[in-house]
Tab-separated table of C-alpha atoms (C1' of nucleotides) in Angstrom:
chain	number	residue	atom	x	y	z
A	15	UNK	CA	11.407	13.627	5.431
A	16	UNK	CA	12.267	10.480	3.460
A	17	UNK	CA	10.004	10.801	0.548
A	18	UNK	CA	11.064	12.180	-2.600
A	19	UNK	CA	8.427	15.407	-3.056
A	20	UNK	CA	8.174	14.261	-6.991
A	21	UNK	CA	4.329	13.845	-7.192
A	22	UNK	CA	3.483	10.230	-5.934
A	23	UNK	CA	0.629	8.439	-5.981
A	24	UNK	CA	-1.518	9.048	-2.452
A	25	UNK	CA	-0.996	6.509	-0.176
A	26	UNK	CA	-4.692	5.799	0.679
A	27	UNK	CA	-4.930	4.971	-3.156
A	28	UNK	CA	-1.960	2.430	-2.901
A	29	UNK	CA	-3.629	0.616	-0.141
A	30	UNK	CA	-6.889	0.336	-1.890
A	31	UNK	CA	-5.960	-1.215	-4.989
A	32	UNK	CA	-4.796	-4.274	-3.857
A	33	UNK	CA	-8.398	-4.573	-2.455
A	34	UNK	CA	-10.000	-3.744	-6.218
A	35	UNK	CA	-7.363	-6.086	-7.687
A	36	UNK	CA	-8.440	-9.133	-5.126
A	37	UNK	CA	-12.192	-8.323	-6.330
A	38	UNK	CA	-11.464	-8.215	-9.654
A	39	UNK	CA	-9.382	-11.746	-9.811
A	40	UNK	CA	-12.412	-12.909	-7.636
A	41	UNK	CA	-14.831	-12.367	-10.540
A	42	UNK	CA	-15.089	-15.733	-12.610
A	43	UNK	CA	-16.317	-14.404	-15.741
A	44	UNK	CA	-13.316	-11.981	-16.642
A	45	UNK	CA	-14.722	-11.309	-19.813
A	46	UNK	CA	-16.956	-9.024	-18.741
A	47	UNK	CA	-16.988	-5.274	-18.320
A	48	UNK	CA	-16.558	-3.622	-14.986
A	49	UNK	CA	-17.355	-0.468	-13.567
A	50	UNK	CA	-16.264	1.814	-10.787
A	51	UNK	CA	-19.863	1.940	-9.660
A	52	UNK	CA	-19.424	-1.828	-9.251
A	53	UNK	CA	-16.442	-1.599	-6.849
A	54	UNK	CA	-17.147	1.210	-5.306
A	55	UNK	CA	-20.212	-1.215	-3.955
A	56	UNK	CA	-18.463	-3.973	-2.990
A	57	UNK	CA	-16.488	-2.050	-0.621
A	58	UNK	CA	-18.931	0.984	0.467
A	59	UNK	CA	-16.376	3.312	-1.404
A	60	UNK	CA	-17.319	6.664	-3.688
A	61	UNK	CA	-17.374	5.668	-7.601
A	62	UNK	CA	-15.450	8.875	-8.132
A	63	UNK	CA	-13.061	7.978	-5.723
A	64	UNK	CA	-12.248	4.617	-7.097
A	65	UNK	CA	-12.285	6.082	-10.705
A	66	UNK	CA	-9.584	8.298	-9.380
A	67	UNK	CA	-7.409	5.117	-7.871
A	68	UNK	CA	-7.760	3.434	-11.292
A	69	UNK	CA	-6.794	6.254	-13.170
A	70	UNK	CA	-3.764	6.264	-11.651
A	71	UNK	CA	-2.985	2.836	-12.689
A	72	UNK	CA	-2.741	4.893	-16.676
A	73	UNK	CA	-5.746	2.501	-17.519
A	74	UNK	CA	-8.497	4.584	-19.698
A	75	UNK	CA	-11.999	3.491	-20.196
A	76	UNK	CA	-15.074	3.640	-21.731
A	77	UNK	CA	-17.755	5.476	-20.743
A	78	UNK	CA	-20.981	3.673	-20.250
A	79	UNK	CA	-19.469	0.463	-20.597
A	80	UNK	CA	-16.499	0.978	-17.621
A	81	UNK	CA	-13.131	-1.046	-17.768
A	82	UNK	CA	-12.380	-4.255	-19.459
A	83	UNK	CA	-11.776	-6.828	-16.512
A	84	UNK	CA	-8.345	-8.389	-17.507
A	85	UNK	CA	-7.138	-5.203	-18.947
A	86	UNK	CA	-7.901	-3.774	-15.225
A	87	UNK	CA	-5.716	-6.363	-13.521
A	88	UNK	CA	-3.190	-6.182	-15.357
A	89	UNK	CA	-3.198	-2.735	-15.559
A	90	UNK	CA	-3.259	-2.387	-11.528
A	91	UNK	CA	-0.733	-5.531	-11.561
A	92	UNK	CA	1.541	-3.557	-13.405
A	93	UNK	CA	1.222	-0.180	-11.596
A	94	UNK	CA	2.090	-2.166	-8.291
A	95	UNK	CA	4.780	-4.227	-9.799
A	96	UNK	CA	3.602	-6.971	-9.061
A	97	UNK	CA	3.461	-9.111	-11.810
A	98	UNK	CA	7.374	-9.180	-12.215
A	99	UNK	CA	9.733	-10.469	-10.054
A	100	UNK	CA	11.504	-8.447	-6.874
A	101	UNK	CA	14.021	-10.185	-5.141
A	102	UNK	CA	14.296	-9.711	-1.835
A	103	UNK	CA	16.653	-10.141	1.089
A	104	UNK	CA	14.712	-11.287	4.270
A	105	UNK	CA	16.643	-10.740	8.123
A	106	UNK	CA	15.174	-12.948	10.817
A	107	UNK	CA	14.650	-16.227	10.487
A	108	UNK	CA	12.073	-16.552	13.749
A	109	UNK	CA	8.650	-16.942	14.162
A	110	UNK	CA	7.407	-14.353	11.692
A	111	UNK	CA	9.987	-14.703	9.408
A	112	UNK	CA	9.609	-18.213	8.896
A	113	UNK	CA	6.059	-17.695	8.431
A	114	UNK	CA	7.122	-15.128	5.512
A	115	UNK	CA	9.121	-17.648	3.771
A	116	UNK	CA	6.607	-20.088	3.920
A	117	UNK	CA	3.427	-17.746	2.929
A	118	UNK	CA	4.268	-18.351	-0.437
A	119	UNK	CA	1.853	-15.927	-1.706
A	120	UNK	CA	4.292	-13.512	-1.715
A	121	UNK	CA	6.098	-15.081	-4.596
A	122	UNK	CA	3.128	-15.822	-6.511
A	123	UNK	CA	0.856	-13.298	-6.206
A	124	UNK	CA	2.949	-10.371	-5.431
A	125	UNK	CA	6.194	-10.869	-7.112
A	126	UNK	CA	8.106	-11.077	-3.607
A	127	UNK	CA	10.682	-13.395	-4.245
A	128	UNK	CA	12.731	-14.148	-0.881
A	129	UNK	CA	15.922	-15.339	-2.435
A	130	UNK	CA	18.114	-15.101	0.580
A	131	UNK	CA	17.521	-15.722	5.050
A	132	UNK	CA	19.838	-13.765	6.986
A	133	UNK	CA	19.850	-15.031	10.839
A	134	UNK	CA	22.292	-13.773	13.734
A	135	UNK	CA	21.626	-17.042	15.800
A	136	UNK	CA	24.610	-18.934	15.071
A	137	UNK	CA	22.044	-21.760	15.679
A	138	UNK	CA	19.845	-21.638	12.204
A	139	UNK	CA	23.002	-20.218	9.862
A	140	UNK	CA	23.662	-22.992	7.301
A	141	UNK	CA	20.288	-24.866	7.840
A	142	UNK	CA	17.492	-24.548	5.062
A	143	UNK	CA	13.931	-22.619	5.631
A	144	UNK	CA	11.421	-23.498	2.732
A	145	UNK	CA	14.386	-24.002	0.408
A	146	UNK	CA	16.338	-21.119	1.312
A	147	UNK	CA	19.640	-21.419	3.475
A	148	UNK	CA	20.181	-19.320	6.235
A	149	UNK	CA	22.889	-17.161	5.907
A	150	UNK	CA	25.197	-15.279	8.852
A	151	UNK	CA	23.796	-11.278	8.788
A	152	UNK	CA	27.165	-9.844	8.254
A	153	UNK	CA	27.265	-11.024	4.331
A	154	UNK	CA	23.537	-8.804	3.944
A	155	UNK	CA	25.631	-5.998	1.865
A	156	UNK	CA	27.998	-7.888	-0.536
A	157	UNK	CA	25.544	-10.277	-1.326
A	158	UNK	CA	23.093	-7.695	-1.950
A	159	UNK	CA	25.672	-5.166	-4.160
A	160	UNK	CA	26.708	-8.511	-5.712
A	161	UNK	CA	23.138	-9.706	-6.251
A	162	UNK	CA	21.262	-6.408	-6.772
A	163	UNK	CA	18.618	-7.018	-4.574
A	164	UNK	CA	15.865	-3.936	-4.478
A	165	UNK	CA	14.439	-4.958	-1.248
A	166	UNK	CA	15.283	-5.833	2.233
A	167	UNK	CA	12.481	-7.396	4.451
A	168	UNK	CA	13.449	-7.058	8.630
A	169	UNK	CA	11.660	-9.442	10.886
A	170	UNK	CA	14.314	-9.099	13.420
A	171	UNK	CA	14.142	-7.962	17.096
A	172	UNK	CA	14.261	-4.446	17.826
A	173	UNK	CA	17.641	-4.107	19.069
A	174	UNK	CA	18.987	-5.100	15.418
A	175	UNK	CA	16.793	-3.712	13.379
A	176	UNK	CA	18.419	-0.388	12.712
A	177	UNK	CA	22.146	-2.309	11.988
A	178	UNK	CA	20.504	-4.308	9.849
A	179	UNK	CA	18.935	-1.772	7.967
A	180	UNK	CA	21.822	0.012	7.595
A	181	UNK	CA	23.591	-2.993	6.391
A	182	UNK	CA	21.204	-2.828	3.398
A	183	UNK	CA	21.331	0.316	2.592
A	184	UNK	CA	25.011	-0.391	2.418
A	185	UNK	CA	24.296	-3.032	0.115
A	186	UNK	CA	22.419	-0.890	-2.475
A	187	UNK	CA	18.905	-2.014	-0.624
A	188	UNK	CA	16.125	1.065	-1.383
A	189	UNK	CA	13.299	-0.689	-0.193
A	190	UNK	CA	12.455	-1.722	3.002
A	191	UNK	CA	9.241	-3.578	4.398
A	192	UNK	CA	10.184	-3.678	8.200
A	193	UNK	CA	7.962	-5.584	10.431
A	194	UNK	CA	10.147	-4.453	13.269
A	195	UNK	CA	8.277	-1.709	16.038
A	196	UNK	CA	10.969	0.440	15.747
A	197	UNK	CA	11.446	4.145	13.515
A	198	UNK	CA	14.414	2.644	11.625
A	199	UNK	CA	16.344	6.493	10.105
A	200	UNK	CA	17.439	5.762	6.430
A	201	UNK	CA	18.775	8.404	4.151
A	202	UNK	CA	16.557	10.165	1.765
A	203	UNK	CA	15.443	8.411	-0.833
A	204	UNK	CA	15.437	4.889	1.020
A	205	UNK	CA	11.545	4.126	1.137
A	206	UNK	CA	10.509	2.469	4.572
A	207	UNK	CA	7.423	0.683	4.847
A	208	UNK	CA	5.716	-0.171	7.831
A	209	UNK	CA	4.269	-2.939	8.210
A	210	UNK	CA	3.889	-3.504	11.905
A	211	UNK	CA	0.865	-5.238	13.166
A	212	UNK	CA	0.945	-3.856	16.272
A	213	UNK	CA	-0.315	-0.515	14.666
A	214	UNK	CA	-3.148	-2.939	12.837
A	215	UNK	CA	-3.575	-3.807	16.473
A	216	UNK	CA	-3.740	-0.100	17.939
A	217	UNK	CA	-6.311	0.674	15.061
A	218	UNK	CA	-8.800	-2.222	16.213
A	219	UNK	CA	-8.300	-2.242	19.836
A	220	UNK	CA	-8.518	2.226	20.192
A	221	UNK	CA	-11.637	1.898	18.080
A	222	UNK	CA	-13.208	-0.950	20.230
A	223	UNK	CA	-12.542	1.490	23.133
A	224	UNK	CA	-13.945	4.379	21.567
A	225	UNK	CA	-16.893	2.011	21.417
A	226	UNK	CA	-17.153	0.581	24.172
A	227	UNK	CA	-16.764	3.982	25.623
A	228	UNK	CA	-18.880	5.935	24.099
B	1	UNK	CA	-20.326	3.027	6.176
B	2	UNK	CA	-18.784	0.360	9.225
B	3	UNK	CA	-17.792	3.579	11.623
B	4	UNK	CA	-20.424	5.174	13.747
B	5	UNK	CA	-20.298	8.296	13.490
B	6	UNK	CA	-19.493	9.061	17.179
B	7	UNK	CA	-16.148	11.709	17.177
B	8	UNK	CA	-13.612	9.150	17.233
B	9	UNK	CA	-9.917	9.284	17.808
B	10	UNK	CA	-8.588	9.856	13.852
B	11	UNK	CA	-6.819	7.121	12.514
B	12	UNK	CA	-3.364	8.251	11.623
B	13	UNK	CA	-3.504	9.018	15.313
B	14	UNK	CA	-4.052	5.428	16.179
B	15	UNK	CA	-1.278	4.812	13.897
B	16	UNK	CA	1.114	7.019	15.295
B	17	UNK	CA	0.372	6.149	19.054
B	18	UNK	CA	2.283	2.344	19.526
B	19	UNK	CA	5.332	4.243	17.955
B	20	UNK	CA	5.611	7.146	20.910
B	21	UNK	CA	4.940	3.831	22.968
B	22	UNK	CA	7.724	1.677	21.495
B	23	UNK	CA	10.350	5.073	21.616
B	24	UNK	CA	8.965	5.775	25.020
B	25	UNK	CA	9.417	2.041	26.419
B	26	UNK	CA	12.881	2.442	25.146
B	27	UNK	CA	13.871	4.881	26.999
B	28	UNK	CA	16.212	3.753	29.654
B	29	UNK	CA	15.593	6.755	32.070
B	30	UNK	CA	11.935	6.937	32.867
B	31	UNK	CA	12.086	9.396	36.159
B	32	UNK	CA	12.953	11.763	33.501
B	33	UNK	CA	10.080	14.039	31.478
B	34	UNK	CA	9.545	14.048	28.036
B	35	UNK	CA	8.220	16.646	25.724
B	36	UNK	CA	6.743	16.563	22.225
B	37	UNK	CA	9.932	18.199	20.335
B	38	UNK	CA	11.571	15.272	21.588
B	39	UNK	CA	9.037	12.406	20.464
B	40	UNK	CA	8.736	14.428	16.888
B	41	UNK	CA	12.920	14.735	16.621
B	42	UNK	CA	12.692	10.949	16.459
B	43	UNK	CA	10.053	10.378	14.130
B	44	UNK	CA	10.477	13.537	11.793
B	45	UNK	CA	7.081	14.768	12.715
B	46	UNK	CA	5.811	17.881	13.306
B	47	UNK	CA	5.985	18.504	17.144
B	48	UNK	CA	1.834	19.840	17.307
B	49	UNK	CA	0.901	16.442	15.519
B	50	UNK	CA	2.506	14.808	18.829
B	51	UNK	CA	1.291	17.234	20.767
B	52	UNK	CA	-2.864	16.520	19.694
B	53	UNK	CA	-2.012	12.839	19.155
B	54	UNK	CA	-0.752	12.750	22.938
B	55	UNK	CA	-3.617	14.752	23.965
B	56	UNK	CA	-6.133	11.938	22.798
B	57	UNK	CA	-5.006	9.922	25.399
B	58	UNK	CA	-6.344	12.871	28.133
B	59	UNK	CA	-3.006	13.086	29.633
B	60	UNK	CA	-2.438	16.843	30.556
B	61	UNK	CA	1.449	17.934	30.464
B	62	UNK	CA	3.180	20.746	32.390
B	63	UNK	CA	4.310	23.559	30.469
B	64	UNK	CA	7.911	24.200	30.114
B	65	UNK	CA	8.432	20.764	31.484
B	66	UNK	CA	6.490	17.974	29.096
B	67	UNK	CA	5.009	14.928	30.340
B	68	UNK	CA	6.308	12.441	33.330
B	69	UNK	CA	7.563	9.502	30.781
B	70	UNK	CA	5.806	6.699	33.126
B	71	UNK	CA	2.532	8.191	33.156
B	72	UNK	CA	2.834	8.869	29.624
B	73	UNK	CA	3.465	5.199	28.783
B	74	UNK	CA	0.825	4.357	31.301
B	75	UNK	CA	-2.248	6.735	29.689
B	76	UNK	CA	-1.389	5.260	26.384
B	77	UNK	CA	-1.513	2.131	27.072
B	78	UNK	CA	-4.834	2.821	28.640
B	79	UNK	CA	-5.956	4.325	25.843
B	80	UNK	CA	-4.988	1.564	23.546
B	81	UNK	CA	-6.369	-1.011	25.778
B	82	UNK	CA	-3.161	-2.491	25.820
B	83	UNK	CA	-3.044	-2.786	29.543
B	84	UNK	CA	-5.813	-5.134	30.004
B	85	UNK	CA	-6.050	-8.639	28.515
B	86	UNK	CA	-8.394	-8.886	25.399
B	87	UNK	CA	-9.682	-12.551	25.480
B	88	UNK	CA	-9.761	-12.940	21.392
B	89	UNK	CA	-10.391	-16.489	19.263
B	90	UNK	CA	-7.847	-17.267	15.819
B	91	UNK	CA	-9.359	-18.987	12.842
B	92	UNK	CA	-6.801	-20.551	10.929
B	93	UNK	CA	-3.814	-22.678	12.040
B	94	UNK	CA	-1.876	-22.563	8.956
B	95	UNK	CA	1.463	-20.861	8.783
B	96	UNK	CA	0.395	-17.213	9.032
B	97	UNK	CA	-1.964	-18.235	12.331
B	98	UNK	CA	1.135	-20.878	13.852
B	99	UNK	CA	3.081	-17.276	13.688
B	100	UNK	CA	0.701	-15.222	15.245
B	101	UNK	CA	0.068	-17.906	18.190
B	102	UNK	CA	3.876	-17.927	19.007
B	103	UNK	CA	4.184	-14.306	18.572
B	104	UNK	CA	4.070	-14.194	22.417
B	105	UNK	CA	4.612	-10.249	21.763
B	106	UNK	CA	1.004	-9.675	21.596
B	107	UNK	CA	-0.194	-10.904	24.935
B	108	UNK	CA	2.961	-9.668	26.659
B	109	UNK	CA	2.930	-5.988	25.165
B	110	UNK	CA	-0.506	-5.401	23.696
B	111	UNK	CA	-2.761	-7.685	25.791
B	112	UNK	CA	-4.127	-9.719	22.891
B	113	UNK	CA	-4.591	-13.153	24.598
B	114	UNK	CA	-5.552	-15.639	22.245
B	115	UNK	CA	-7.360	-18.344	24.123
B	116	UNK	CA	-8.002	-20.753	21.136
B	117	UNK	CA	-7.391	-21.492	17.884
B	118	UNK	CA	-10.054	-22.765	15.034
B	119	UNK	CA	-9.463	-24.626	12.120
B	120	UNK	CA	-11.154	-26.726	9.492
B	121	UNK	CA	-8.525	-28.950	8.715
B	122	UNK	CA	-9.052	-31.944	10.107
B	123	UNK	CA	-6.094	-33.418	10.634
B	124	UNK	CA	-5.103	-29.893	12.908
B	125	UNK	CA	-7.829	-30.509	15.073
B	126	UNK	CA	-7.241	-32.191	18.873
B	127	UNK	CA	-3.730	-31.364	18.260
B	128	UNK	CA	-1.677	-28.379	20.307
B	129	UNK	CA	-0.126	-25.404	18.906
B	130	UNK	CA	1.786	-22.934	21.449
B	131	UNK	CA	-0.339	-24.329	24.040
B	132	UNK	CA	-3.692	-24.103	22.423
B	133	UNK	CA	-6.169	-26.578	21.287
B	134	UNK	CA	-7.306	-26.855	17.798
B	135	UNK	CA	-10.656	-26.717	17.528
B	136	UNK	CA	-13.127	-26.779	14.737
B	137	UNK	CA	-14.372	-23.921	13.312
B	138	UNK	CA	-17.942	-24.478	13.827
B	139	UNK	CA	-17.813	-24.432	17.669
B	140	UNK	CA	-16.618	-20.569	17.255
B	141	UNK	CA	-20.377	-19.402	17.643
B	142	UNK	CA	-21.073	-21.024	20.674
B	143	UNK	CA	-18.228	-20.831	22.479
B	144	UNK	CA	-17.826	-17.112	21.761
B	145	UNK	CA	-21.248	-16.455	23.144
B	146	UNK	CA	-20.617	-18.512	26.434
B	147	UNK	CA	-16.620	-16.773	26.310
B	148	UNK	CA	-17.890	-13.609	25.855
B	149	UNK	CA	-14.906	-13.371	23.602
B	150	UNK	CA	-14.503	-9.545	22.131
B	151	UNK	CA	-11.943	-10.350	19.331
B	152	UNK	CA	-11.488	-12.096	16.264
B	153	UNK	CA	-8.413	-12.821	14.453
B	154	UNK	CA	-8.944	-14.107	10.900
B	155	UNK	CA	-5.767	-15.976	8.997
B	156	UNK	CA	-7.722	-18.599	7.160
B	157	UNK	CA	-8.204	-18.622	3.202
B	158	UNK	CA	-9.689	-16.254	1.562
B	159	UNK	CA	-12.799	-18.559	0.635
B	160	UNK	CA	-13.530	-18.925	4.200
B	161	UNK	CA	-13.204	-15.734	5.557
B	162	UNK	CA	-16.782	-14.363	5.033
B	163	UNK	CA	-18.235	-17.385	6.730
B	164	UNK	CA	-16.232	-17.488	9.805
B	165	UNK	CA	-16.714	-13.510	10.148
B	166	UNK	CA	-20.486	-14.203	10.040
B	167	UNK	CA	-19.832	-17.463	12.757
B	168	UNK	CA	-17.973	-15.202	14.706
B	169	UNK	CA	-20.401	-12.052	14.804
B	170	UNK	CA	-23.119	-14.501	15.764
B	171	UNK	CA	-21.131	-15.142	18.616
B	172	UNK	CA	-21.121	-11.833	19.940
B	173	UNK	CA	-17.397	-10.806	18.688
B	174	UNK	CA	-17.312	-7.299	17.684
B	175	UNK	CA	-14.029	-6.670	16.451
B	176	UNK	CA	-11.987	-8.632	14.101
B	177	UNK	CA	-8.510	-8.515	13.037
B	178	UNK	CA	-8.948	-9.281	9.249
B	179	UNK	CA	-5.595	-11.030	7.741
B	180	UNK	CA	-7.215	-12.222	4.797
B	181	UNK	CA	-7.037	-10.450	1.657
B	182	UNK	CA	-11.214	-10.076	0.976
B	183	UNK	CA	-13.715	-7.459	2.014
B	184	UNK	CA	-15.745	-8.629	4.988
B	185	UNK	CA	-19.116	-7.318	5.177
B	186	UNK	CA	-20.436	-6.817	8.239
B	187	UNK	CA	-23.156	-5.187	9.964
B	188	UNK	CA	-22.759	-1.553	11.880
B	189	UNK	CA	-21.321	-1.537	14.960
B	190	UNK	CA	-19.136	-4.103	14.766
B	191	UNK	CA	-15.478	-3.138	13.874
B	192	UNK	CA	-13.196	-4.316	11.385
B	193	UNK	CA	-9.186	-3.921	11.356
B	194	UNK	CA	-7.168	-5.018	8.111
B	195	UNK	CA	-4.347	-6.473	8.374
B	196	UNK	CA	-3.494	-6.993	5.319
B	197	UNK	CA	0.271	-7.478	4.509
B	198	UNK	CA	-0.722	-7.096	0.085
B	199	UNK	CA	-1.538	-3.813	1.532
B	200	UNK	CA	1.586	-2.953	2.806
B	201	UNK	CA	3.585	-3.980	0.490
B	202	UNK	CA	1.578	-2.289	-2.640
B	203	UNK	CA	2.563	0.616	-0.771
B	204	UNK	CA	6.212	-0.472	-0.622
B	205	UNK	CA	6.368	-1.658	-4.423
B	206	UNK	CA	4.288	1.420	-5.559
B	207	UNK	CA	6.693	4.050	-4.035
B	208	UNK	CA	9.406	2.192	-5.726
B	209	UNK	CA	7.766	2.512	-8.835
B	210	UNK	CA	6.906	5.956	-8.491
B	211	UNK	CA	11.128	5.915	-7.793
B	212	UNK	CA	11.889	4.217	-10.083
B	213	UNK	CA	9.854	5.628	-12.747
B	214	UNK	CA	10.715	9.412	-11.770
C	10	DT	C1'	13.532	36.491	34.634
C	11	DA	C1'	13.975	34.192	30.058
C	12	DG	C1'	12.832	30.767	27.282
C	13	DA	C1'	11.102	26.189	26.355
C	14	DT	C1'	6.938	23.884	26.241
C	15	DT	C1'	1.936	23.187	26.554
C	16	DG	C1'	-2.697	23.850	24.787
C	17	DT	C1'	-5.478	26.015	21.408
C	18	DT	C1'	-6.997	28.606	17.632
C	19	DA	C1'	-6.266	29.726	12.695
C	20	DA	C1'	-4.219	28.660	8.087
C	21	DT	C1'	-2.784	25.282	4.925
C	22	DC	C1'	-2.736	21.255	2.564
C	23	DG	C1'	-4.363	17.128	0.551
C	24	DA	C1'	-7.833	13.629	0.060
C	25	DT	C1'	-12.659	12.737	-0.497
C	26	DT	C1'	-16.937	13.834	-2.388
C	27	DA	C1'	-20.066	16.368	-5.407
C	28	DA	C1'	-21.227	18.278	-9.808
C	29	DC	C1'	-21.271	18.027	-14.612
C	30	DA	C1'	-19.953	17.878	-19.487
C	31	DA	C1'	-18.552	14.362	-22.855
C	32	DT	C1'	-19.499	9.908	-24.717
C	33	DC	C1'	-20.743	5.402	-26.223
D	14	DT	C1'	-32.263	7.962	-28.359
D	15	DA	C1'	-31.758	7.621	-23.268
D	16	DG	C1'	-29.122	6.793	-19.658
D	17	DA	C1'	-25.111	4.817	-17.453
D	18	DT	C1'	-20.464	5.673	-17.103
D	19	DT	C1'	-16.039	8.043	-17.771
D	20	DG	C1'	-12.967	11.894	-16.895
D	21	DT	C1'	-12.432	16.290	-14.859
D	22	DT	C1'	-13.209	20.389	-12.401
D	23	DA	C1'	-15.059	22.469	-8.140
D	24	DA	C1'	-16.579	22.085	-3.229
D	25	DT	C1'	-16.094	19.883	1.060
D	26	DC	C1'	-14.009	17.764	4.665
D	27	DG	C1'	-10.505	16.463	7.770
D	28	DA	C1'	-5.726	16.177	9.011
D	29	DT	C1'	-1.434	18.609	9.264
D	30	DT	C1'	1.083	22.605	10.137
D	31	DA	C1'	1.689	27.366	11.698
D	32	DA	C1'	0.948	30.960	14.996
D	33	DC	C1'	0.544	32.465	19.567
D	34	DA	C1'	-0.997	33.264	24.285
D	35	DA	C1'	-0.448	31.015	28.812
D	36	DT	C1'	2.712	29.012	31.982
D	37	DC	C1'	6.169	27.032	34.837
DNA sequence: TAGATTGTTAATCGATTAACAATC
DNA sequence: TAGATTGTTAATCGATTAACAATC
């Protein structure tokens, strides 16, 4: 319902080539050649089926000798966007979302660049999280229609979320990385990603009862 | 090639599960039944995917009527394991592992209790966070073993992730929630969940490419 | 009863894996 | 050259969706 049916890369192959791209910058000689055969080992996957992830990337190779190692991460940088800059808006200055500011990973490494805190508690609004001042929730869509901010990140409790969403959307927000455990409804062609541990959670904890069970 | 091979509940499944939870927990009239064309009208899934995902749990429904929404909460919680404390140990006290330690959410709703907190950092260690001792990271083996600790939580740097996987295995742990952006090898059997928030977001800055790029 | 819903079996769809020709 | 690797097409596998009988 709220993709776009234009043909999209498969979502198993976006979540694997962050993994390549982490082996790749963990290889110290980057002059080298690499092959699929060579990733596909590191993680236990099918050659063919991390050929196929490349390929999307648009990268080409060379048979018998495989890919040329910087070409690769940039190439796979590129396709994920991640080497330039997307500003982003980020609601909920708690726990988690303080930890988000502060993982500054984000900005370096995957061109998530928090540029604004939005916070309800009257408490935090007009103090400063790693740099950034907190900002009162209700200025999330002019600043973002004046600012032209792509994505929204929601770290808020549940009972917000969905406003708050909607306040993005309002704002010109297309992109949204909740970590909120609720089914937030956007209009079509808003993309909504997930990112809720507890699923991570379910994942571990139903397998180690299918274990333990078995 | 880290699965048995036992017929195990599929993972979108797992995936889709804590989201009937959180709609279901939301629901202010519990006396009342549910049914699967209800769950699905939420979500925008297909009522039969509901239908076989409930059906995992072993709950049987009436026909005509649905499912009594307590009992329904109830058997997937079960099923999740989310009703009984997991005892589980956190290496790393940085910013990401400070979040998840105060992220009282997971003991209170999905029963992980972390019961201490490892870190190499020196200067961490002896001192308190949320309650918990810092303790160094090579006392995970042991006190896993005497524990009998069933979860790990990993949210150290990537460098250090293999090693304290391998500590942590030794000790008897045989599921770990991976945070850190690396490939953990690990022997069969034991189980290992990704958390990984590069992940999630490649998915959320790939779709917007594919968007954008249309 | 009528009709909504369950449970289940069959059809479809898409992702993974296998097979193989082209190539350096 | 020989053989490893790419790129691609075909086969397999598993998850999603459709169809439908049973039922309350």
């Amino acid at each position: 319902m709220n993709d776009l049916k234009i043909r999209c890369t498969p979502e198993p192959t976006l979540r694997r080539l962050p993994l390549y791209l982490g082996f790749l910058k963990g290889i110290s000689d980057r002059g080298r050649n690499i092959s699929c055969t060579q990733i596909a080992n590191e993680f236990g996957f099918d050659p063919t089926q991390v050929r196929k992830d490349i390929a999307q990337t648009g990268i080409v190779g060379t048979a018998r000798i495989g890919y040329d190692t910087k070409d690769l991460i940039l190439q796979i940088e590129t396709f994920l966007g991640w080497n330039k800059k997307h500003e982003a808006f980020l609601a909920g200055a708690g726990n988690l979302g303080t930890a988000l500011l502060k993982y500054n990973l984000f900005k370096d490494e995957y061109g998530l660049d928090i540029v604004a805190v939005f916070e309800n508690d009257k408490a935090k609004q007009g103090t400063h999280i790693a740099g950034r001042k907190v900002l009162p929730v209700d200025k999330i869509t002019d600043l973002a229609r004046r600012m032209h901010v792509p994505i929204g990140v929601i770290a808020i409790p549940p009972e917000a979320a969905q406003s708050v969403a909607d306040r993005m959307i309002e704002g010109g927000i297309i992109g949204i990385w909740n970590f909120c455990p609720v089914a937030l409804k956007v209009p079509e062609g808003i993309i909504v990603e997930n990112a809720r541990l507890s699923t991570s959670l379910a994942v571990l904890t139903g397998k180690l009862h299918n274990l333990l069970n078995a």
